[in-house]
CSV table of C-alpha atoms and ligand atoms in Angstrom, one decimal:
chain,number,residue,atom,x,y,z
A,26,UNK,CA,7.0,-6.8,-23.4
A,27,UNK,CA,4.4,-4.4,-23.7
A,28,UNK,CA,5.4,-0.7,-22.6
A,29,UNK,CA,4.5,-0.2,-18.8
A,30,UNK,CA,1.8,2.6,-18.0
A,31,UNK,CA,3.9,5.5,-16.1
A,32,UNK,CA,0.8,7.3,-13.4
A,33,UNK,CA,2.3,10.1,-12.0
A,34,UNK,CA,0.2,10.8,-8.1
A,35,UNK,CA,-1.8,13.9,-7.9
A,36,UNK,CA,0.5,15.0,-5.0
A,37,UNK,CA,3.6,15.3,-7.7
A,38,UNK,CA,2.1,18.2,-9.1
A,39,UNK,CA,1.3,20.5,-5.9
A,40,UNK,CA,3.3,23.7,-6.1
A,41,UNK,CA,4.5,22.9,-2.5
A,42,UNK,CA,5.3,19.0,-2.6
A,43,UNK,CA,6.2,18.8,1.7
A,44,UNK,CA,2.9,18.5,4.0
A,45,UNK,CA,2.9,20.0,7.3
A,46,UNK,CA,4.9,18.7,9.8
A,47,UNK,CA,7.1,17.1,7.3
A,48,UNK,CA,11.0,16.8,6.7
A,49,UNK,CA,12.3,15.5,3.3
A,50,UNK,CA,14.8,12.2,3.7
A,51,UNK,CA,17.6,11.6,1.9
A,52,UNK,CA,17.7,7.7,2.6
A,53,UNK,CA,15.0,5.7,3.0
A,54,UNK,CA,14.0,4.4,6.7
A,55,UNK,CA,13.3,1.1,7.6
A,56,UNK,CA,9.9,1.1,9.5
A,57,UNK,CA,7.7,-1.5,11.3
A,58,UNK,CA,6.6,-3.1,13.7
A,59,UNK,CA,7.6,-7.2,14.9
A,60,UNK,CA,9.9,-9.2,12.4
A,61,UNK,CA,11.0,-8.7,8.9
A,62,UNK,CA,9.2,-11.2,7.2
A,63,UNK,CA,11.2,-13.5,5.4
A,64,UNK,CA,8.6,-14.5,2.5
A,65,UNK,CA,9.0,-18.2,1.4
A,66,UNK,CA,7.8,-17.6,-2.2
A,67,UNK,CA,6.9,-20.9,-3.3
A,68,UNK,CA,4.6,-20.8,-0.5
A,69,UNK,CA,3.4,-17.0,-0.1
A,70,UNK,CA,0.1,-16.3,-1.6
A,71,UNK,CA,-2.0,-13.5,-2.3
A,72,UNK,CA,-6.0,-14.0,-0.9
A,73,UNK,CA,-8.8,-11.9,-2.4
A,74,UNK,CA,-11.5,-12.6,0.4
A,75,UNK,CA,-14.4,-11.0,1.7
A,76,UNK,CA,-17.3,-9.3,0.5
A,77,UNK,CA,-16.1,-11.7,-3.1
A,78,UNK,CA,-18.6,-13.5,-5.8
A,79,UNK,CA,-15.4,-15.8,-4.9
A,80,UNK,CA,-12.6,-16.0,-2.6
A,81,UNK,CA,-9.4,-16.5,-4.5
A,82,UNK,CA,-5.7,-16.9,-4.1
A,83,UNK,CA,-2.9,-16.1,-6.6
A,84,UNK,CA,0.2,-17.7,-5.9
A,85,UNK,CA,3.4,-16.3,-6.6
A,86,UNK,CA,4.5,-16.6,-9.9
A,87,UNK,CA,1.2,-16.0,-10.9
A,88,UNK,CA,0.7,-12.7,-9.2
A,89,UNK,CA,4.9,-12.0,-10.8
A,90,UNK,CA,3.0,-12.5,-14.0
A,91,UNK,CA,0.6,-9.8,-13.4
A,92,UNK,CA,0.1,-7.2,-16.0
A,93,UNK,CA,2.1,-4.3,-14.3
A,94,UNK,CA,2.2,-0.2,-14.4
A,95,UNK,CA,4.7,2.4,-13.1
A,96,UNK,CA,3.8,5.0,-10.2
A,97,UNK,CA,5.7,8.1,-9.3
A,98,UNK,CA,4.5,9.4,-5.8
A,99,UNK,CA,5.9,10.9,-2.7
A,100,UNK,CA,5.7,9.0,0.7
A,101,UNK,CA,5.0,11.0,3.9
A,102,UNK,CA,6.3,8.8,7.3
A,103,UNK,CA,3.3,9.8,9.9
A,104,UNK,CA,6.9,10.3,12.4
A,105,UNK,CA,7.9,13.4,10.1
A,106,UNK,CA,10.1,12.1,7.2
A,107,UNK,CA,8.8,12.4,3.3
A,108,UNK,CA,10.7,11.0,0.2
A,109,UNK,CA,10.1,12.6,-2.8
A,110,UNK,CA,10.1,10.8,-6.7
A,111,UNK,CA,9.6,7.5,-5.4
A,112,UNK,CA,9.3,4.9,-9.3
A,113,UNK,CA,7.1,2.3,-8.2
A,114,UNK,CA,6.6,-1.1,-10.1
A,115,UNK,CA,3.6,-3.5,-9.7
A,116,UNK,CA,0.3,-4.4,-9.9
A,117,UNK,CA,-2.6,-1.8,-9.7
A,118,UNK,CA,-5.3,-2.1,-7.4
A,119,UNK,CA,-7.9,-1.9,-9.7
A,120,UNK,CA,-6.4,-5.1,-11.8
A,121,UNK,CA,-7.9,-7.2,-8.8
A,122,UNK,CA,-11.6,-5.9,-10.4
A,123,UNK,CA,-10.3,-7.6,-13.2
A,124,UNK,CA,-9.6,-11.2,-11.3
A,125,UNK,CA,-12.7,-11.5,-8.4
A,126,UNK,CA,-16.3,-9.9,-8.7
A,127,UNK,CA,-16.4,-7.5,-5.6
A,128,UNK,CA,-20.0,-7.0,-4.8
A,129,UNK,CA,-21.1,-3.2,-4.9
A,130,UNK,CA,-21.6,-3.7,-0.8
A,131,UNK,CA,-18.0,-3.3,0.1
A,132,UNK,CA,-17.1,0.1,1.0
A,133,UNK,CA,-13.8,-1.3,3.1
A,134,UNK,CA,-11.1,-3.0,2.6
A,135,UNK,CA,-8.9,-4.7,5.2
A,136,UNK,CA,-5.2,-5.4,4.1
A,137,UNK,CA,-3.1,-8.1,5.0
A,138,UNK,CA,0.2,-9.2,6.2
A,139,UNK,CA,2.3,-11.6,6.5
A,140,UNK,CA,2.9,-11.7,10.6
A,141,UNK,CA,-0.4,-10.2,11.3
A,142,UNK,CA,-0.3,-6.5,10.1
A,143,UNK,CA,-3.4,-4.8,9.2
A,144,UNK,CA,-4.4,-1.6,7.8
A,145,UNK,CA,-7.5,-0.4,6.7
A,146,UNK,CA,-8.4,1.5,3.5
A,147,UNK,CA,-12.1,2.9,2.1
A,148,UNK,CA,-12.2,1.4,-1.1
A,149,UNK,CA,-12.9,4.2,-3.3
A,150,UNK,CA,-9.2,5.1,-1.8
A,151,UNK,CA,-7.8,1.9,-2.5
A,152,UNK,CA,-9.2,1.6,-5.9
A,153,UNK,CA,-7.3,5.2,-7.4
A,154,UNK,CA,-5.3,5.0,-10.3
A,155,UNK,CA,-1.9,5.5,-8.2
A,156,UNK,CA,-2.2,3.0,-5.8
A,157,UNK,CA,-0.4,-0.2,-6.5
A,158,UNK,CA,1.0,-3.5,-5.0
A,159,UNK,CA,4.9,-2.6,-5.5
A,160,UNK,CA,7.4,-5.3,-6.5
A,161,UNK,CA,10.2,-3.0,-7.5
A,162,UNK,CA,11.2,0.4,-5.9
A,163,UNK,CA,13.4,2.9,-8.3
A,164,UNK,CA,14.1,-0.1,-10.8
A,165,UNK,CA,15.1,-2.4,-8.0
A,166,UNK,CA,13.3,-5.3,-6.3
A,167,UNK,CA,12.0,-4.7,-3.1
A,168,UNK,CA,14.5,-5.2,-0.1
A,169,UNK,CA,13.5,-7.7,2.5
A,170,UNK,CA,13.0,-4.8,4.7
A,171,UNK,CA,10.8,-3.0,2.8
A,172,UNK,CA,8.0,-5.5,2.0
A,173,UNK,CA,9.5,-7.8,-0.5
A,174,UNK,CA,7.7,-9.9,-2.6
A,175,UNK,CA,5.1,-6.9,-2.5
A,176,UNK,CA,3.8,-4.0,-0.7
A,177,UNK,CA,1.0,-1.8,-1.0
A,178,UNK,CA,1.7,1.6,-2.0
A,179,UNK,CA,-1.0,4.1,-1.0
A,180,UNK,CA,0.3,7.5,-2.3
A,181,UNK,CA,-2.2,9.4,-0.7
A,182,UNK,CA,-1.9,8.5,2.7
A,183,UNK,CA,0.7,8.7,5.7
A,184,UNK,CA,2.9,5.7,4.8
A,185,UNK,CA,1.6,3.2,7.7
A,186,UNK,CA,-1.4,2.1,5.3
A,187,UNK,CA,1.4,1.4,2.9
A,188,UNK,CA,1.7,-2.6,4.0
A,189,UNK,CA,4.7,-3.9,3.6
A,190,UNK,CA,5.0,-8.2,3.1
A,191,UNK,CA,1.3,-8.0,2.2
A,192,UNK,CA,-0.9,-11.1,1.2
A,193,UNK,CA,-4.0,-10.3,0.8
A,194,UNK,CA,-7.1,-8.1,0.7
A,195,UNK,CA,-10.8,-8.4,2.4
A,196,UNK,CA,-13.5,-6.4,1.2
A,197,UNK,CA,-15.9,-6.1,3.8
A,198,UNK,CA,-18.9,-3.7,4.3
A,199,UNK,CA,-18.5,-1.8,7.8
A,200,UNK,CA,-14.9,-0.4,8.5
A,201,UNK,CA,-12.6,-2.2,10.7
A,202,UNK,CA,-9.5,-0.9,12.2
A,203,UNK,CA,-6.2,-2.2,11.6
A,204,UNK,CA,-2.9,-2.3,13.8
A,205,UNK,CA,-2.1,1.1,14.3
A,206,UNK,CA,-5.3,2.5,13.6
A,207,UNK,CA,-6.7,0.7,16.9
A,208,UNK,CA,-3.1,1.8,18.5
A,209,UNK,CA,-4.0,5.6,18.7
A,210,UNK,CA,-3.5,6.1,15.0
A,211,UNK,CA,-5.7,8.3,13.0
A,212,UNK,CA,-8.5,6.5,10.8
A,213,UNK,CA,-7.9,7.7,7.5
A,214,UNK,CA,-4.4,9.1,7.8
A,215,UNK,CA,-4.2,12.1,4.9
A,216,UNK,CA,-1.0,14.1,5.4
A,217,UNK,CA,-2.2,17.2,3.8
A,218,UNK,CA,-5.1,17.6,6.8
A,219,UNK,CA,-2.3,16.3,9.5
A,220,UNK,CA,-4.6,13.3,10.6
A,221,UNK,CA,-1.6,11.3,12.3
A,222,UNK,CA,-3.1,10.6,15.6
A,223,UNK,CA,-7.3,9.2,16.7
A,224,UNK,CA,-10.1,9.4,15.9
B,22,LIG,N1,3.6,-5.4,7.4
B,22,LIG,C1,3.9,-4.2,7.9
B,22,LIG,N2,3.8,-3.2,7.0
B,22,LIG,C2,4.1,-1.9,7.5
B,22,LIG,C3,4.3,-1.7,8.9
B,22,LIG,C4,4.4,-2.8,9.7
B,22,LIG,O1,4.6,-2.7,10.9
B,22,LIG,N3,4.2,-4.1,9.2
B,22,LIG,N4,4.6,-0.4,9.3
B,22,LIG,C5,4.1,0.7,8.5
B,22,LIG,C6,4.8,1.9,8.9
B,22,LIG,S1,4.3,2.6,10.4
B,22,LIG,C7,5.6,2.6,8.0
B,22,LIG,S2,6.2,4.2,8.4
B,22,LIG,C8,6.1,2.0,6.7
B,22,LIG,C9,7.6,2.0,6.7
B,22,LIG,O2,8.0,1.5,5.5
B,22,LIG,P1,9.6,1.4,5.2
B,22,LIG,O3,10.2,0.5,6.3
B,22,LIG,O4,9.7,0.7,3.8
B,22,LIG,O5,10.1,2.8,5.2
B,22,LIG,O6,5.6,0.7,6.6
B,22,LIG,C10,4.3,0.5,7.0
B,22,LIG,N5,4.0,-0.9,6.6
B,23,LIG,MO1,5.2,4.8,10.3
Protein backbone atom coordinates (compact mmCIF):
# COMPACT_ATOMS: atom_id res chain seq x y z
CA UNK A 1 0.00 0.00 0.00
CA UNK A 2 1.22 3.21 -0.91
CA UNK A 3 2.99 5.26 1.93
CA UNK A 4 0.37 7.60 3.76
CA UNK A 5 0.97 11.41 3.53
CA UNK A 6 1.97 12.54 7.34
CA UNK A 7 0.44 16.78 7.50
CA UNK A 8 1.62 18.01 10.49
CA UNK A 9 -1.26 21.33 11.66
CA UNK A 10 0.13 24.72 11.62
CA UNK A 11 -0.70 24.85 15.44
CA UNK A 12 2.12 22.01 16.10
CA UNK A 13 4.70 24.37 15.42
CA UNK A 14 3.69 27.49 17.78
CA UNK A 15 6.35 28.07 20.31
CA UNK A 16 3.44 28.02 22.97
CA UNK A 17 1.17 24.98 21.87
CA UNK A 18 -1.85 25.79 24.91
CA UNK A 19 -4.48 28.65 23.84
CA UNK A 20 -5.89 30.75 26.39
CA UNK A 21 -8.11 29.52 28.74
CA UNK A 22 -6.84 26.00 28.12
CA UNK A 23 -5.66 22.94 30.35
CA UNK A 24 -3.77 20.10 28.66
CA UNK A 25 -5.65 16.41 29.35
CA UNK A 26 -4.06 13.46 29.90
CA UNK A 27 -7.13 11.17 28.80
CA UNK A 28 -9.31 11.88 26.32
CA UNK A 29 -13.09 13.07 27.20
CA UNK A 30 -16.05 11.74 25.83
CA UNK A 31 -18.20 14.68 24.66
CA UNK A 32 -21.67 15.25 23.05
CA UNK A 33 -24.73 15.77 23.07
CA UNK A 34 -27.98 12.96 22.75
CA UNK A 35 -26.95 9.20 22.10
CA UNK A 36 -23.87 7.52 20.90
CA UNK A 37 -24.60 6.57 17.65
CA UNK A 38 -24.33 3.10 17.08
CA UNK A 39 -23.49 3.23 13.11
CA UNK A 40 -24.95 0.18 11.22
CA UNK A 41 -22.24 0.09 8.46
CA UNK A 42 -23.78 -1.79 5.81
CA UNK A 43 -26.29 0.90 5.95
CA UNK A 44 -24.41 4.29 6.91
CA UNK A 45 -23.58 6.42 4.00
CA UNK A 46 -21.72 9.43 3.34
CA UNK A 47 -23.91 12.32 1.20
CA UNK A 48 -22.17 15.09 -0.73
CA UNK A 49 -25.23 17.44 -1.21
CA UNK A 50 -25.80 20.88 -1.83
CA UNK A 51 -24.48 23.48 -3.84
CA UNK A 52 -23.12 19.97 -6.15
CA UNK A 53 -22.89 19.48 -10.20
CA UNK A 54 -24.34 16.17 -8.43
CA UNK A 55 -25.55 14.98 -5.19
CA UNK A 56 -23.68 11.77 -4.28
CA UNK A 57 -23.45 9.12 -1.65
CA UNK A 58 -20.54 6.86 -0.87
CA UNK A 59 -21.33 3.93 1.02
CA UNK A 60 -19.16 2.40 3.38
CA UNK A 61 -16.75 0.26 2.03
CA UNK A 62 -16.35 2.59 -0.54
CA UNK A 63 -15.59 5.66 1.50
CA UNK A 64 -13.06 2.58 3.78
CA UNK A 65 -11.45 2.53 0.39
CA UNK A 66 -10.74 6.04 0.17
CA UNK A 67 -7.23 7.06 -0.59
CA UNK A 68 -6.09 8.22 2.98
CA UNK A 69 -3.37 10.72 4.74
CA UNK A 70 -2.04 11.05 8.28
CA UNK A 71 -2.70 14.39 10.41
CA UNK A 72 -0.85 15.43 13.59
CA UNK A 73 -2.86 18.26 15.38
CA UNK A 74 -3.82 19.40 18.82
CA UNK A 75 -7.58 19.51 19.81
CA UNK A 76 -8.76 22.34 22.09
CA UNK A 77 -12.37 21.28 24.04
CA UNK A 78 -14.30 24.93 23.90
CA UNK A 79 -15.01 23.68 28.07
CA UNK A 80 -11.08 24.19 28.75
CA UNK A 81 -9.36 20.76 28.02
CA UNK A 82 -6.59 20.51 25.00
CA UNK A 83 -4.80 17.12 23.88
CA UNK A 84 -1.70 17.56 22.38
CA UNK A 85 -0.08 15.01 19.33
CA UNK A 86 -3.25 13.72 18.40
CA UNK A 87 -2.15 10.90 14.82
CA UNK A 88 -5.19 11.13 12.79
CA UNK A 89 -6.11 8.61 9.93
CA UNK A 90 -8.60 9.30 7.12
CA UNK A 91 -9.80 10.94 4.28
CA UNK A 92 -8.90 14.65 3.55
CA UNK A 93 -11.40 17.11 2.83
CA UNK A 94 -10.10 18.17 -0.20
CA UNK A 95 -10.41 14.39 -1.79
CA UNK A 96 -14.27 15.12 -1.91
CA UNK A 97 -13.12 17.94 -4.90
CA UNK A 98 -11.81 14.93 -6.31
CA UNK A 99 -15.42 12.85 -6.24
CA UNK A 100 -18.38 15.85 -6.75
CA UNK A 101 -17.94 19.22 -8.79
CA UNK A 102 -18.69 21.86 -6.03
CA UNK A 103 -19.72 25.00 -7.84
CA UNK A 104 -17.49 28.07 -7.07
CA UNK A 105 -20.89 29.58 -5.22
CA UNK A 106 -20.46 27.70 -2.13
CA UNK A 107 -18.70 29.55 0.56
CA UNK A 108 -20.34 27.17 3.45
CA UNK A 109 -20.51 24.01 4.32
CA UNK A 110 -23.03 22.35 6.63
CA UNK A 111 -21.81 19.01 8.26
CA UNK A 112 -23.80 16.19 9.19
CA UNK A 113 -24.57 13.66 11.68
CA UNK A 114 -25.90 10.82 12.26
CA UNK A 115 -28.84 11.79 15.05
CA UNK A 116 -29.09 15.22 13.80
CA UNK A 117 -25.87 17.06 14.75
CA UNK A 118 -24.74 19.96 12.79
CA UNK A 119 -21.85 22.25 12.57
CA UNK A 120 -21.03 24.75 10.33
CA UNK A 121 -17.64 25.37 8.58
CA UNK A 122 -16.59 28.32 5.77
CA UNK A 123 -15.29 26.30 3.22
CA UNK A 124 -11.92 27.81 2.58
CA UNK A 125 -11.65 26.40 6.47
CA UNK A 126 -12.86 23.08 5.65
CA UNK A 127 -10.94 22.61 2.59
CA UNK A 128 -7.12 23.11 4.56
CA UNK A 129 -4.61 20.57 4.10
CA UNK A 130 -5.04 19.37 7.87
CA UNK A 131 -8.55 18.77 8.09
CA UNK A 132 -9.74 15.27 7.56
CA UNK A 133 -12.63 12.76 8.01
CA UNK A 134 -10.83 10.49 10.82
CA UNK A 135 -11.23 6.69 10.89
CA UNK A 136 -8.35 5.89 13.13
CA UNK A 137 -7.07 7.93 16.21
CA UNK A 138 -3.25 7.13 17.35
CA UNK A 139 -3.24 3.87 15.16
CA UNK A 140 -6.57 2.69 16.55
CA UNK A 141 -10.05 2.73 15.12
CA UNK A 142 -12.34 5.16 16.26
CA UNK A 143 -14.22 4.15 19.59
CA UNK A 144 -18.02 4.16 19.36
CA UNK A 145 -17.82 7.17 21.53
CA UNK A 146 -15.72 9.12 19.60
CA UNK A 147 -17.43 9.18 16.17
CA UNK A 148 -16.74 5.81 14.73
CA UNK A 149 -17.02 4.97 11.39
CA UNK A 150 -15.76 8.66 10.94
CA UNK A 151 -15.36 12.02 12.31
CA UNK A 152 -14.45 15.23 11.08
CA UNK A 153 -11.32 16.55 12.44
CA UNK A 154 -11.09 20.41 12.16
CA UNK A 155 -7.60 21.23 13.73
CA UNK A 156 -8.10 24.66 13.77
CA UNK A 157 -11.10 25.10 15.58
CA UNK A 158 -12.49 24.51 19.24
CA UNK A 159 -13.37 20.76 18.94
CA UNK A 160 -17.35 21.12 18.70
CA UNK A 161 -17.05 21.64 14.76
CA UNK A 162 -15.11 18.42 15.02
CA UNK A 163 -18.44 16.07 14.21
CA UNK A 164 -18.35 13.04 15.46
CA UNK A 165 -20.66 9.90 13.62
CA UNK A 166 -20.70 12.19 10.62
CA UNK A 167 -22.49 11.48 7.19
CA UNK A 168 -22.36 13.95 5.15
CA UNK A 169 -21.58 17.43 3.85
CA UNK A 170 -23.88 20.34 2.13
CA UNK A 171 -22.26 23.03 0.40
CA UNK A 172 -24.48 25.81 0.46
CA UNK A 173 -23.93 29.58 -0.37
CA UNK A 174 -25.19 31.73 2.76
CA UNK A 175 -23.98 30.44 6.21
CA UNK A 176 -26.28 28.46 8.37
CA UNK A 177 -25.83 27.74 11.92
CA UNK A 178 -25.45 24.44 13.30
CA UNK A 179 -26.39 22.85 16.79
CA UNK A 180 -24.36 24.61 19.16
CA UNK A 181 -23.68 27.47 17.13
CA UNK A 182 -27.57 28.50 17.36
CA UNK A 183 -27.15 27.28 21.20
CA UNK A 184 -25.12 30.34 22.32
CA UNK A 185 -21.91 29.06 20.66
CA UNK A 186 -19.58 31.20 18.92
CA UNK A 187 -19.78 31.22 14.92
CA UNK A 188 -16.45 30.45 13.86
CA UNK A 189 -15.03 29.01 17.06
CA UNK A 190 -10.89 29.77 16.73
CA UNK A 191 -9.23 28.99 20.08
CA UNK A 192 -6.31 31.27 19.62
CA UNK A 193 -8.85 34.52 19.59
CA UNK A 194 -11.10 32.74 22.57
CA UNK A 195 -14.33 32.76 20.34
CA UNK A 196 -16.17 30.13 22.56
CA UNK A 197 -19.37 31.81 23.15
CA UNK A 198 -22.08 34.21 20.32
CA UNK A 199 -21.96 35.98 18.02
N1 LIG B 1 -22.27 14.12 16.32
C1 LIG B 1 -21.78 14.91 17.29
N2 LIG B 1 -20.50 15.31 17.19
C2 LIG B 1 -19.98 16.10 18.15
C3 LIG B 1 -20.76 16.53 19.25
C4 LIG B 1 -22.11 16.10 19.32
O1 LIG B 1 -22.86 16.44 20.24
N3 LIG B 1 -22.58 15.28 18.33
N4 LIG B 1 -20.20 17.33 20.22
C5 LIG B 1 -18.97 18.07 19.87
C6 LIG B 1 -18.31 18.56 21.05
S1 LIG B 1 -19.08 19.81 21.90
C7 LIG B 1 -17.08 18.11 21.43
S2 LIG B 1 -16.21 18.84 22.67
C8 LIG B 1 -16.44 16.95 20.76
C9 LIG B 1 -16.02 15.91 21.76
O2 LIG B 1 -15.42 14.81 21.12
P1 LIG B 1 -14.93 13.59 21.98
O3 LIG B 1 -16.12 13.03 22.70
O4 LIG B 1 -14.33 12.63 21.00
O5 LIG B 1 -13.92 14.12 22.95
O6 LIG B 1 -17.31 16.34 19.81
C10 LIG B 1 -18.01 17.26 19.02
N5 LIG B 1 -18.69 16.50 18.02
MO1 LIG C 1 -17.45 20.59 23.43
Amino acid sequence: MAEKRLIKSPDISRPDRIPPGQVVTGSWPVLHHGDVQDTDTSRWTFTISGLVAEETAIGFDEFMALPRVEVLSDVHCVTGWSMLDNLWEGVSTSLLKELVRIDPAARHVLVHASGGFTTNIPVEEFFREDVLFAIKHNGELLDLEHGYPARLVVPGLYFWKSAKWVCGVEFLEEDVRGFWESRGYHNHGDPWKEERFGP
